[in-house]
XYZ file of C-alpha atoms in Angstrom:
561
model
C 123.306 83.240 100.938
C 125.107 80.238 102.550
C 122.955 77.771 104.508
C 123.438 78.979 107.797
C 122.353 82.545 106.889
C 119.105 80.850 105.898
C 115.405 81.017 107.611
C 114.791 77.948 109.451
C 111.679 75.881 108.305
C 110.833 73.004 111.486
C 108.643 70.284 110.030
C 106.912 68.154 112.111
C 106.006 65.419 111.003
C 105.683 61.299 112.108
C 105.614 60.251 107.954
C 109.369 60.738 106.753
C 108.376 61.168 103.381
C 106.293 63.721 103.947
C 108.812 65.514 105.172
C 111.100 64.482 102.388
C 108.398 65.979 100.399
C 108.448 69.348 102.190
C 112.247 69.551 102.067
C 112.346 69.310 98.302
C 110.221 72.196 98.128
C 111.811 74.444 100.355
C 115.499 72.989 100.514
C 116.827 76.089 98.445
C 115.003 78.730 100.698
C 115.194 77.790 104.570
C 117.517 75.817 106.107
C 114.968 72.387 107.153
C 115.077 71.083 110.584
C 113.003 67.546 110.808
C 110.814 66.312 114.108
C 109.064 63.001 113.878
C 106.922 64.371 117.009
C 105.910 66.898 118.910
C 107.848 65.967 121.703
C 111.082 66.398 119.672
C 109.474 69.541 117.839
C 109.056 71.250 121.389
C 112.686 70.532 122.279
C 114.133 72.171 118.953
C 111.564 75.080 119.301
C 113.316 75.817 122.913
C 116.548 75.814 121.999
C 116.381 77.192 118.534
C 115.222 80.357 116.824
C 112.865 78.711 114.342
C 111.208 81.058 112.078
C 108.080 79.123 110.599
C 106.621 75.605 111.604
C 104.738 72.798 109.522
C 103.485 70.758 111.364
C 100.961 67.655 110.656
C 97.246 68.845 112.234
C 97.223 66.523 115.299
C 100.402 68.010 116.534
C 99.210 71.547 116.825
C 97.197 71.863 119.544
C 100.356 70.768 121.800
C 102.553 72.762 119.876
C 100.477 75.446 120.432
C 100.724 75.079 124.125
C 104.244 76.239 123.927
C 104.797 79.548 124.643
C 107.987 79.786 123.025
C 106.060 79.236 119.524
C 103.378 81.854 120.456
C 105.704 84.513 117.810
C 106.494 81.878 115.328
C 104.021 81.591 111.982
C 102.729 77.998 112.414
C 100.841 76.388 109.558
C 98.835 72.615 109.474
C 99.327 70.417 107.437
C 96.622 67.751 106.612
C 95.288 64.992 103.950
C 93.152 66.587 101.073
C 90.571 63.734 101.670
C 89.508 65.522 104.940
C 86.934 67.636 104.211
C 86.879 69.380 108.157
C 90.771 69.895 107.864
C 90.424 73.433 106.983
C 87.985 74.602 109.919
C 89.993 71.986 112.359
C 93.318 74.071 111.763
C 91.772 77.283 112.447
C 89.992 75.972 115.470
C 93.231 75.113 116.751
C 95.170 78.028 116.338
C 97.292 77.854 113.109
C 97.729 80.544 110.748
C 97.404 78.496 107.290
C 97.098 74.935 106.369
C 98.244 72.965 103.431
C 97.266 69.666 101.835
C 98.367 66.510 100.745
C 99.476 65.361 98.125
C 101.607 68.541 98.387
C 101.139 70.816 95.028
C 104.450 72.973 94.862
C 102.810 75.973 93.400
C 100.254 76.214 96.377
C 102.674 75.380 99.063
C 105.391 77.595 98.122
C 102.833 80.432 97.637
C 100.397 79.712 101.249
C 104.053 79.821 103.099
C 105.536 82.960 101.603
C 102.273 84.608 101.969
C 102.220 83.943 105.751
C 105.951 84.563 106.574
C 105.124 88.269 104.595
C 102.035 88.695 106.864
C 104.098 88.128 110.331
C 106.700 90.070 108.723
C 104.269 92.911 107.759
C 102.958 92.490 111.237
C 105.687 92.805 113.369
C 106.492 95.978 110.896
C 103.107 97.791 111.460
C 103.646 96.765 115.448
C 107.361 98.800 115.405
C 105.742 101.732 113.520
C 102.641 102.219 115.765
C 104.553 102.140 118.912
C 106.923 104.614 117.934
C 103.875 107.004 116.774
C 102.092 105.995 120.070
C 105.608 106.757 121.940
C 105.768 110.565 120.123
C 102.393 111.315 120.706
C 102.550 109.942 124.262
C 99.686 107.933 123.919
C 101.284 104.811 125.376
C 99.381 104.208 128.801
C 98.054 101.680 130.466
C 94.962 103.243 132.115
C 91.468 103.658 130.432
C 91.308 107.457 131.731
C 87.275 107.675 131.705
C 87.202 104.157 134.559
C 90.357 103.596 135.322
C 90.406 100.013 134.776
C 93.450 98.752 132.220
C 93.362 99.265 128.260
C 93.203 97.263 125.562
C 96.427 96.448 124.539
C 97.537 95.902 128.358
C 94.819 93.258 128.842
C 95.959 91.264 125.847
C 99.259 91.267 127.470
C 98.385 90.828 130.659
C 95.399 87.692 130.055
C 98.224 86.250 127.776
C 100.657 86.371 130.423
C 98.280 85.140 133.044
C 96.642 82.409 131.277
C 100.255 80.931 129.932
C 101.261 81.047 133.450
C 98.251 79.085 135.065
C 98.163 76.078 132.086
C 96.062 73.825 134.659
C 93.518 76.280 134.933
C 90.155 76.924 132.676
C 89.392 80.499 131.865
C 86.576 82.805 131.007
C 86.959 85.780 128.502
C 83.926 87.184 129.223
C 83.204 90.447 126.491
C 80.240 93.166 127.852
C 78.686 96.004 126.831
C 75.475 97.901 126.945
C 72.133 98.234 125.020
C 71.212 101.115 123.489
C 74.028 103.086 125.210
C 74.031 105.407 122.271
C 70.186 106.222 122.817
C 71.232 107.246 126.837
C 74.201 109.650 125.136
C 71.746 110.624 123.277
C 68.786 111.116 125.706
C 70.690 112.387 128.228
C 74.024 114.250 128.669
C 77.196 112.609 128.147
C 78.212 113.079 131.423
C 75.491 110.577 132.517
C 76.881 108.229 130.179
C 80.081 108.660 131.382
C 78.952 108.094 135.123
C 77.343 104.861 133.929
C 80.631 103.885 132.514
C 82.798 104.764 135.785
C 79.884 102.461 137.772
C 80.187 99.874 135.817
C 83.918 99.805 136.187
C 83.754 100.071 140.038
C 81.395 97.179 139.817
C 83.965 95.065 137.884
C 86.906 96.035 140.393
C 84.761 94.680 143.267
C 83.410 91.391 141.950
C 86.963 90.258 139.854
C 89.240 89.522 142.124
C 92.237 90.990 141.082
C 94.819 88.422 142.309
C 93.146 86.094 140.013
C 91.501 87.936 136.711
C 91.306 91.016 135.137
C 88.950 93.745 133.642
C 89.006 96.266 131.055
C 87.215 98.957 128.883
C 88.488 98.093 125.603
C 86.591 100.999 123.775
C 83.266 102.767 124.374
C 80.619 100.966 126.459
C 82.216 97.549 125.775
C 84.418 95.629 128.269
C 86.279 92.626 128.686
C 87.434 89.828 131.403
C 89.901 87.634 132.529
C 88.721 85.256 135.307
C 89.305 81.221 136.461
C 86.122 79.453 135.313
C 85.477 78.425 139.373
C 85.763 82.198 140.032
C 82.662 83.603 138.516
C 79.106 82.877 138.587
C 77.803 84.882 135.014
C 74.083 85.135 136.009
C 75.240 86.710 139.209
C 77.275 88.987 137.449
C 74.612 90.045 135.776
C 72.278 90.746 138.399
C 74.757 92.612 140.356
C 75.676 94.893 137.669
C 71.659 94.821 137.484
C 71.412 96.506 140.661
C 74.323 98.805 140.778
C 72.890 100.230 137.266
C 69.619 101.001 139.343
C 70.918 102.470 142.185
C 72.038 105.298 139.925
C 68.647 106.095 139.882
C 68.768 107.716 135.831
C 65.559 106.221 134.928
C 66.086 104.603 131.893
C 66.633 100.957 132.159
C 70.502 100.003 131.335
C 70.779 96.473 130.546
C 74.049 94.398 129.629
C 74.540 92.135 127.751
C 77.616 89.431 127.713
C 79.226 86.502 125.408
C 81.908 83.919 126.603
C 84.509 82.163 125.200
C 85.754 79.306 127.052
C 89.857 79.381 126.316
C 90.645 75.486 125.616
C 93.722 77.034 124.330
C 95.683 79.924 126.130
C 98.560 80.065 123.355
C 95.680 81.422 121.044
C 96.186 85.493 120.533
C 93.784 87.386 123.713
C 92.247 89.344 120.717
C 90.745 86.347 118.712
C 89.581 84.729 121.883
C 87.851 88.764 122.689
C 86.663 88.485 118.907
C 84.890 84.488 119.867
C 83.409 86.221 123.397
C 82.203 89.462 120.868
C 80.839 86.584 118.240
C 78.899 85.224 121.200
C 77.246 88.805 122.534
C 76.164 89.512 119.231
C 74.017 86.667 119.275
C 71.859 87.763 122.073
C 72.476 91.464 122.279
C 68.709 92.701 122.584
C 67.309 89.878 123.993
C 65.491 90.805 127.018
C 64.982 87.158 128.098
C 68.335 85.628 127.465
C 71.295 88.128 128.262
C 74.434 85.987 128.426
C 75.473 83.323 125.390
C 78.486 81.248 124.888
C 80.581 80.940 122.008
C 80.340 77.494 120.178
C 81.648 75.940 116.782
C 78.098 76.937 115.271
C 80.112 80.796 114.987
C 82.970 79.218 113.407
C 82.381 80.276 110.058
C 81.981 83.901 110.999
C 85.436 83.506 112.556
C 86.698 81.632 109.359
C 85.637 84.527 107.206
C 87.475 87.134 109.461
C 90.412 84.900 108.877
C 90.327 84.480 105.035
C 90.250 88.476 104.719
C 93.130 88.979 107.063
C 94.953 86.660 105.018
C 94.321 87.777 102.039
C 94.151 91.811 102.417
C 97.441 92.613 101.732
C 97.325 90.528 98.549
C 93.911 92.118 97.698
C 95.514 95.408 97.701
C 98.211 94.417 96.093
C 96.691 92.962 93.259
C 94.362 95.983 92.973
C 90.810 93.781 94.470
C 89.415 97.034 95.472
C 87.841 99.585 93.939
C 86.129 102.715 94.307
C 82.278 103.479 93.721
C 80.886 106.678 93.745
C 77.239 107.696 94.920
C 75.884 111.366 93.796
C 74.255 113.612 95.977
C 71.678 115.270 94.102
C 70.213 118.893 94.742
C 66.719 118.602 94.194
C 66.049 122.358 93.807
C 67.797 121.761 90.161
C 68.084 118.299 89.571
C 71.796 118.327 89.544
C 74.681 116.340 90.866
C 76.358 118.334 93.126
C 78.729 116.198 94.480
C 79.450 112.247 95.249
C 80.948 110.242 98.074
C 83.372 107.462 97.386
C 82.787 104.012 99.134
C 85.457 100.623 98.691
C 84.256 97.033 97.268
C 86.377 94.375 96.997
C 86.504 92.276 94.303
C 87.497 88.447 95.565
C 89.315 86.294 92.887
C 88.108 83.080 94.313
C 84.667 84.665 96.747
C 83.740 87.528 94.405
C 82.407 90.835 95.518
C 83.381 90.443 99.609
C 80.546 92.793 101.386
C 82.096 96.091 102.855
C 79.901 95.022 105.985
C 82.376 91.872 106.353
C 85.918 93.222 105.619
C 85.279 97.238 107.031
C 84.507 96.097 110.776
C 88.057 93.533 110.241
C 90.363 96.409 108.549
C 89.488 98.744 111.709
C 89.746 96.014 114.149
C 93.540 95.432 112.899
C 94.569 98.543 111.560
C 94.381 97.693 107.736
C 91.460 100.682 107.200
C 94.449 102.975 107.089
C 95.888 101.762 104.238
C 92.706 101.136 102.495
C 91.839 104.558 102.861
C 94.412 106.098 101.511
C 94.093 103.798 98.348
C 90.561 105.265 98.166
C 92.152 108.996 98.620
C 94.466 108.431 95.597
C 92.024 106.415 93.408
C 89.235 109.390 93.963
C 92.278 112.358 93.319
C 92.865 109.800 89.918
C 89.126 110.655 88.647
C 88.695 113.578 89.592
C 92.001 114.380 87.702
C 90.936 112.847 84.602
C 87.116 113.888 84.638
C 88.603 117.478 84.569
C 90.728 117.167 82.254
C 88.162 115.413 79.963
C 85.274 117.983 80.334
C 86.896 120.671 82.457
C 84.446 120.015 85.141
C 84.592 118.994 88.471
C 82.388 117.311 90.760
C 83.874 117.252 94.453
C 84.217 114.230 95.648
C 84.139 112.979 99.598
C 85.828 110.552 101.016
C 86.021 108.620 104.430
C 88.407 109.047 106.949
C 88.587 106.483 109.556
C 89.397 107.152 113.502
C 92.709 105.137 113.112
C 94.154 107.933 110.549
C 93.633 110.539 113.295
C 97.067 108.502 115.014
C 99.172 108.824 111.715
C 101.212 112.117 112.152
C 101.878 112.446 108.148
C 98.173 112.355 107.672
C 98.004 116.030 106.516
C 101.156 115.672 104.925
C 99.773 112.843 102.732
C 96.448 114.432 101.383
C 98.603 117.387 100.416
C 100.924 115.462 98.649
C 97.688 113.609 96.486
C 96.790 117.475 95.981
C 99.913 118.375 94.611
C 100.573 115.006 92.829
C 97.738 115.049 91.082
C 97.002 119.637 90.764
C 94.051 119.913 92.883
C 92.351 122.138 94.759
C 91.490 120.905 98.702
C 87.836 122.252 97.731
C 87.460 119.192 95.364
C 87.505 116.232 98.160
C 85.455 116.366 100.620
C 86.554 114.354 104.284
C 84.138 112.539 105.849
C 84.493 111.484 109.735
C 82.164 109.499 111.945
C 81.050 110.898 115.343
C 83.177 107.526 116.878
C 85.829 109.449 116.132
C 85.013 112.195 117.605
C 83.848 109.823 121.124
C 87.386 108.431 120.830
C 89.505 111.494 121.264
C 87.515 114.915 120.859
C 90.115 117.087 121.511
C 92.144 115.974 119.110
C 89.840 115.288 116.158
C 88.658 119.076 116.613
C 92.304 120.001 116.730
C 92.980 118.205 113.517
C 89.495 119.006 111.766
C 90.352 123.095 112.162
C 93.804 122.118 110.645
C 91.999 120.795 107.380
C 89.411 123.399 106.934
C 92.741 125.691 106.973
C 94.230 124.288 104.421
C 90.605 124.542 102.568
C 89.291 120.854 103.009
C 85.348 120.852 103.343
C 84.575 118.822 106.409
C 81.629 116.251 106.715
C 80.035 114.903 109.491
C 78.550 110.960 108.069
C 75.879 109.342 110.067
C 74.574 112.345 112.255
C 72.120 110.633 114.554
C 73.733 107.236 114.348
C 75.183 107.221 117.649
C 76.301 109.816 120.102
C 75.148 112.712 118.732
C 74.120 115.292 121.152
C 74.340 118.934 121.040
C 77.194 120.232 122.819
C 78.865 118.416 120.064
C 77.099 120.416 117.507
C 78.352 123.203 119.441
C 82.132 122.049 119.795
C 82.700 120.731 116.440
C 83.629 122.715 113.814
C 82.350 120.784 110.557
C 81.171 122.213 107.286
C 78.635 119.565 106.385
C 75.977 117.462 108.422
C 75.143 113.863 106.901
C 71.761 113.067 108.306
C 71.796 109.160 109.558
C 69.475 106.970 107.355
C 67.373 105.596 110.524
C 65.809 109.119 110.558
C 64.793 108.885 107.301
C 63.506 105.297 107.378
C 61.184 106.377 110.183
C 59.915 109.351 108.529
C 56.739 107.873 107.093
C 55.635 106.110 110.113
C 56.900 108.731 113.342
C 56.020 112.441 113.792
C 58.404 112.790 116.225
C 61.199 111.132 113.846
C 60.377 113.978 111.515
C 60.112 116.790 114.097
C 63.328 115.807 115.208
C 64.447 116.174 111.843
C 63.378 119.543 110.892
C 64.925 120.588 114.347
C 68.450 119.662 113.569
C 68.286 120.749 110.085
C 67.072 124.249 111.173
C 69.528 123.897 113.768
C 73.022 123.038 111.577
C 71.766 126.285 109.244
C 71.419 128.887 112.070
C 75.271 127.034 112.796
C 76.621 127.471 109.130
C 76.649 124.276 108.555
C 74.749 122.631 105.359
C 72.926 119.419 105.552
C 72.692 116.152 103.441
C 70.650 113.668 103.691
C 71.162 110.648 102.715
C 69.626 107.127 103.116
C 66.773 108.302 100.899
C 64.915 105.384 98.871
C 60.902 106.135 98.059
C 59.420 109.066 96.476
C 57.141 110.068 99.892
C 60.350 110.025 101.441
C 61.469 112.660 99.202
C 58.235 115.093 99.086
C 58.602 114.800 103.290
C 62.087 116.340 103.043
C 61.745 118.798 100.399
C 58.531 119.664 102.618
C 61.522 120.707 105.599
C 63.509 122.675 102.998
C 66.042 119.894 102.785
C 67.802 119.726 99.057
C 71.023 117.685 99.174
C 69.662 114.108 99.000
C 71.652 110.512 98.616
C 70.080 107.309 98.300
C 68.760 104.286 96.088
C 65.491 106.802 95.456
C 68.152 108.533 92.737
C 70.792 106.001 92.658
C 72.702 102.812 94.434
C 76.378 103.625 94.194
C 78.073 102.859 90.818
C 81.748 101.835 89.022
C 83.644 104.638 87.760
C 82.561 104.327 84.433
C 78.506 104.051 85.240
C 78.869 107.080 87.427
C 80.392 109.072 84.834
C 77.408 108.020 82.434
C 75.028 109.378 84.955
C 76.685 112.811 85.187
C 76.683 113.174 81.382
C 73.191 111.802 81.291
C 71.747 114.202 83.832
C 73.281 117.141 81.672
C 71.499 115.670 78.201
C 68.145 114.646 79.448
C 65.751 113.058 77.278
């Protein structure tokens, strides 16, 4: 490749052996353009294509300001005798840092690594608007309220924001409490009218030459407004009293966080992410409602940024890996079946919680690929365990909302059938009833498709969330996976238990069957056999286990002592 045909690597830097230093590293690789300043940096970024920047740390926050840099990986650079370097670069907006005295190995590797995740970024960006373009899903109206979607806001703030620079903005991130317990205490229509109200409220109070609102999924919305436009207690009050006025009788509260943008040139979905960070810490609290983000919830946000930067190698470099958990029938004390469930396995952080990476992979799409790793690792044993004992257990798996948008999905868990000479009966597909809030139509569409083919169909964490009859009636599912809260309450509410018996009685007289799972004490147990119930999961008969301690337990539970 002759130089010219090379990336180009801008360093920015005032030291000119530092950026000696750089050049030797990467001198063979990119073609290195030099700025003393950011000044001079800004000038080559406008008139050049420049395809990564390094860039000492006090430069970035007015490189950042750029927007012609707003596409281009940018990555600090800082002394390793600064202990807040790390956090500081974050904070202001680049991808990676580096330290000095530059170690070639660690450099060469931190760079490649973030020119392959904008590369596998803008790659997953082509491919999902092409499958949004075929399946017509590209709009830019929420059609329950109205207002504008998600992806259109993070356009549109962008835009906005990077076309006001002298003015301070909100992003200001809302949603409801207990909205799932008024789906489920009422009709969904009611919660749908609360939705639609709450939307009308927003069009009236943001002024729409100046900010913007939208429903970014379920009950949770977001806006775009000057700082001197909005006063947040009043906000609050007003969508106090429009709430009331509906007259439902069940008191709807919000609840909001806010993130103060100090820097527009920072991606509208972190900034959403910082506003989210911030609701989270008051969500429930009936005397405080509002909170704003502040560097005390910067380590939350440097945790979300170590996974997404190290996912792809994680996968790669096989991190993850499956455990299973049985489901027992307690009629005959047998292991009737197991569900699979992902841990990753951190070089440097060891075992990463699935409650810190899950929520990330669904935020940015990765969950798709991880599931499908799960699919193939699960077809792998159950392959093997057959062809060891000539038994099979069937094995379920999750399949999360974001799948339902891949139009090769039933393609691909027919090809793991084939690949590995199963039968569809042997794994099990687990969906959540988000999925089914999301896009009914089309999950039921899709869910008939599988049990077609001869997939058993499972609905995980019945009672979790929206749950409400008419879906019970609508959706056609093999399998109902009780929630754990049900179960939890079971030794200190009747009506936790009456509820229970009702909805197992219920999903019989519907053909379906009925696990629950959650299960971890003994009175626990003798309450649900006492209902009839005999598929059980939980810690009572085991956590979930590696491959190899799960397949102990199976040929334990045949050989009893």
């Amino acid at each position: 490749m002759g130089k010219s045909e090379l990336l180009k690597l801008l360093v920015v830097d005032e030291v000119a052996e530092n950026r000696t230093a750089i050049k030797k590293i990467f001198q063979n690789d990119y073609q290195i353009i030099e700025a003393e300043n950011e000044q001079r940096a800004a000038e080559i970024i406008n008139v050049d294509k420049i395809d990564v920047v390094l860039a000492d740390l006090k430069f970035i926050t007015h490189l950042k300001e750029n927007r012609n840099i707003s596409a281009i990986p940018l990555i600090a650079m800082a002394d390793a005798s600064d202990p807040e370097a790390g956090a500081a670069a974050i904070d202001s907006g680049a991808f990676e840092f580096i330290t000095r005295p530059y170690n070639r190995i660690v450099v060469n590797y931190r760079v490649h690594n973030v020119m392959k995740h904008y590369e596998d970024a803008r790659s997953v960006k082509i491919i999902r608007e092409e499958q949004i373009n075929e399946l017509h899903k590209y709009i830019e109206i929420d059609s329950l309220t109205g207002l504008i979607n998600r992806e259109t806001f993070y356009k549109r703030a962008a835009a906005l924001m990077q076309s006001n620079p002298d003015t301070k903005y909100y992003i200001i991130y809302l949603d409801i409490s207990c909205f799932k317990a008024i789906n489920d205490l009422f009709h969904i229509e009611t919660g749908n009218l609360i939705l639609r109200t709450a939307a009308n409220y927003f069009r009236t109070a943001i002024p729409s030459q100046s900010g913007l609102c939208s429903r970014i999924e379920a009950d949770h919305f977001v806006i775009c407004i000057p700082q001197e436009k909005v006063n947040i207690e009043r906000l609050i009050i007003g969508l106090d009293s429009t709430m009331q006025a509906l007259g439902i009788g069940h008191n709807i509260l919000f609840y909001a966080g806010i993130y103060p943008v100090n820097n527009p040139a920072l991606p509208v979905d972190q900034m959403c992410d910082r506003a989210n960070m911030a609701l989270r810490k008051v969500k429930g609290n009936y005397m405080n409602r509002y909170s704003y983000y502040d560097a005390g919830m910067r380590e939350l946000m440097l945790q979300d940024q170590m996974i997404v930067r190290d996912m792809e190698t994680a996968l790669q470099e096989d991190q993850f890996a499956i455990f299973l958990q049985p489901v027992y029938n307690i009629k005959n004390d047998t292991i009737v079946s197991a569900e699979a469930l992902v841990r990753w396995f951190h070089p440097v952080n060891g075992m990463i919680s699935p409650g810190k990476f899950i929520p990330v992979f669904e935020r940015n799409g990765f969950i798709v690929k991880v599931d499908r790793f799960v699919w193939e690792e699960v077809c792998k044993f159950i392959k093997k365990q057959r062809d060891e004992t000539g038994e099979v257990i069937p094995i379920s798996v999750n399949v999360s909302r974001l799948n339902f948008y891949n139009l090769d999905l039933l393609e691909f868990l027919l090809g793991l059938l084939e690949k590995y000479e199963l039968e569809p009966w042997m794994l099990k597909l687990e969906i959540t009833e988000s999925a089914y809030m999301d896009n009914s139509h089309q999950l039921m569409s899709i869910i008939r498709v599988f049990r077609e083919e001869g997939f058993p169909v499972l609905m995980d964490d019945f009672g979790s969330g929206y749950s409400s009859l008419n879906m019970l009636k609508n959706l056609p599912v093999d399998v109902l996976k009780v929630d754990m809260a049900f179960v939890r309450e079971l030794e200190e509410s009747e009506r936790a238990y009456m509820i229970l018996k009702f909805i197992m009685n219920l999903a019989r007289d519907l053909g379906m069957d009925v696990i629950v799972e959650g299960v971890e004490t003994k009175k626990q147990l003798d309450y649900l056999a006492n209902l009839g119930a005999d598929k059980i999961q939980g810690y009572y008969f085991s956590k979930p286990l590696p491959v190899p301690d799960f397949k102990k337990l199976v040929e334990d539970s045949k050989n009893p002592a």
